[in-house]
Amino acid sequence: MSKTAPIVRRADVQMTEVEGELFLVNPVDGEIFHLDLVGSAIWRMLETPISRTEAVDTLAMAFPQIQRDQIAGDVDQLLDDLLAAGLVSLRDAVD
Amino acid sequence: MGVVPLERRGSRIRLHFCDQIVDVTPRVASDLADTLRSLLPGCRYLRADRDITQNDAPTVTVEVQETSHGLLVRDHDGQPLEEPQEEPIGAAFLVIEAMMNAVQRSAGDLLVLHAGGLETERGLIAFAGATHAGKSSLGLHFTAQGRRIFGDDRIFVDIAGRGGEPEAIALGLAQKIREPLPKSFSDNIHAHLAARSGMRYWENHFLAWSADGQAVNGTRAPLRAVLLLERDAEAGPARFTPLSRVEATQALVALASDLAGSREMLAKIVRLADHVPLFRVSYTDSPAGAEAILHWADTP
């Protein structure tokens, strides 16, 4: 995955918040996804398209007690899942 | 011997299903009609053509079409449900699914849960889980002890209910159990099953209807709790663990039948999780689970 390409949330995904965690409904097939607190934070960050690197930087500042490598791995996993589900897309890569 | 008029072939089926009048059309072979009655005995069927013609028009129509590959079931909108079924039991299950779809679409606050329901003095306790979670075994233990259940596999939940609180609605489906029964089941359970023996299909044994043990289709009761079944031979004494709202929502998403579109379904699930407590119940086997659930359910 490109580290600098902006990640864009699908606009018509329905979100429901329960105790700070998000449940997303894919408008294409109705499938429901649950995001834990960190995943929900990343989804909210994507309200304005940001790159994978920017997402990792922001989370690393917010959670200095967590190793950056671990954060990067979690972000990659989540973004892979969101891309596979069609809930986000990559805008034109610049790298 | 002469030509049998088409309208005399097979049976005409009209039944009442959750406040709807359902016609299964056209006339269907008697083995399908008999199978449907065995799988869904807790409904009111109209008995004769004379009775049917004197009643109102159907509000739901399910079509069963004979094809060279088997029986093709179409829902109320005319859409085929799965492939043609070679055996009547497959078609009968699809007819029931079509009716559930139609009823759920007609009433916006309904949700189908993979759950049975135990009637108590304070309302209904749903016992929920995926296929093979142990719902049918628990249901058998409950009815063997003289308790009434709202089925052992699926219930409707009316999120708003008639009084503003969630209500469970019985569907009138037959109880069923897989055979052979586990060795842990007592003689009393074996006797109970023998007394209510009904249709068999492979390892599945569908019990004959019990007016005392099962609530008929459309019966309502306040939904007091949902128990998420977790059978574990190493569990030790039965435990009831309350779920957080997030855990409850996750569990209900997995338990709900997606019949009316997930956008609406998620909203209903969140409302249900807000109003009804969910517990994860860990137990070693069905006899122990049934005893623990009855004790828990009957304790104020």
PDB file of C-alpha atoms in Angstrom, chain A residues 12-19 21 23-25 27 29-32 34, chain B residues 244-247 249-250 253 258 261-267 269-270 274:
ATOM      1  CA  ASP A  12     -22.395   6.858   2.033  1.00  0.00           C
ATOM      2  CA  VAL A  13     -21.246   4.497   4.781  1.00  0.00           C
ATOM      3  CA  GLN A  14     -23.689   4.558   7.679  1.00  0.00           C
ATOM      4  CA  MET A  15     -22.069   4.943  11.107  1.00  0.00           C
ATOM      5  CA  THR A  16     -23.531   4.124  14.483  1.00  0.00           C
ATOM      6  CA  GLU A  17     -21.620   4.853  17.688  1.00  0.00           C
ATOM      7  CA  VAL A  18     -21.929   2.676  20.764  1.00  0.00           C
ATOM      8  CA  GLU A  19     -19.847   3.674  23.788  1.00  0.00           C
ATOM      9  CA  GLU A  21     -16.884   2.460  19.197  1.00  0.00           C
ATOM     10  CA  PHE A  23     -20.384   0.104  13.731  1.00  0.00           C
ATOM     11  CA  LEU A  24     -20.277   0.684   9.962  1.00  0.00           C
ATOM     12  CA  VAL A  25     -22.776  -0.512   7.395  1.00  0.00           C
ATOM     13  CA  PRO A  27     -24.181   0.461   1.623  1.00  0.00           C
ATOM     14  CA  ASP A  29     -24.183  -5.266   0.518  1.00  0.00           C
ATOM     15  CA  GLY A  30     -25.426  -4.271   3.968  1.00  0.00           C
ATOM     16  CA  GLU A  31     -22.543  -5.965   5.760  1.00  0.00           C
ATOM     17  CA  ILE A  32     -21.877  -4.604   9.234  1.00  0.00           C
ATOM     18  CA  HIS A  34     -17.282  -3.161  14.104  1.00  0.00           C
TER      19      HIS A  34
ATOM     20  CA  SER B 244     -21.304  -4.317  27.605  1.00  0.00           C
ATOM     21  CA  ARG B 245     -23.378  -2.418  25.062  1.00  0.00           C
ATOM     22  CA  VAL B 246     -20.625  -2.861  22.485  1.00  0.00           C
ATOM     23  CA  GLU B 247     -20.376  -6.601  23.137  1.00  0.00           C
ATOM     24  CA  THR B 249     -24.388  -5.060  19.789  1.00  0.00           C
ATOM     25  CA  GLN B 250     -21.702  -7.291  18.287  1.00  0.00           C
ATOM     26  CA  VAL B 253     -25.454  -8.491  14.814  1.00  0.00           C
ATOM     27  CA  ASP B 258     -30.647 -10.101   7.849  1.00  0.00           C
ATOM     28  CA  GLY B 261     -31.615  -4.600   5.117  1.00  0.00           C
ATOM     29  CA  SER B 262     -28.731  -4.001   7.450  1.00  0.00           C
ATOM     30  CA  ARG B 263     -29.059  -0.235   7.761  1.00  0.00           C
ATOM     31  CA  GLU B 264     -32.379  -0.689   9.461  1.00  0.00           C
ATOM     32  CA  MET B 265     -31.251  -3.835  11.215  1.00  0.00           C
ATOM     33  CA  LEU B 266     -28.312  -2.124  12.927  1.00  0.00           C
ATOM     34  CA  ALA B 267     -30.542   0.654  14.196  1.00  0.00           C
ATOM     35  CA  ILE B 269     -30.117  -3.886  17.206  1.00  0.00           C
ATOM     36  CA  VAL B 270     -28.702  -0.826  18.943  1.00  0.00           C
ATOM     37  CA  ASP B 274     -30.141  -0.292  24.929  1.00  0.00           C
TER      38      ASP B 274
END
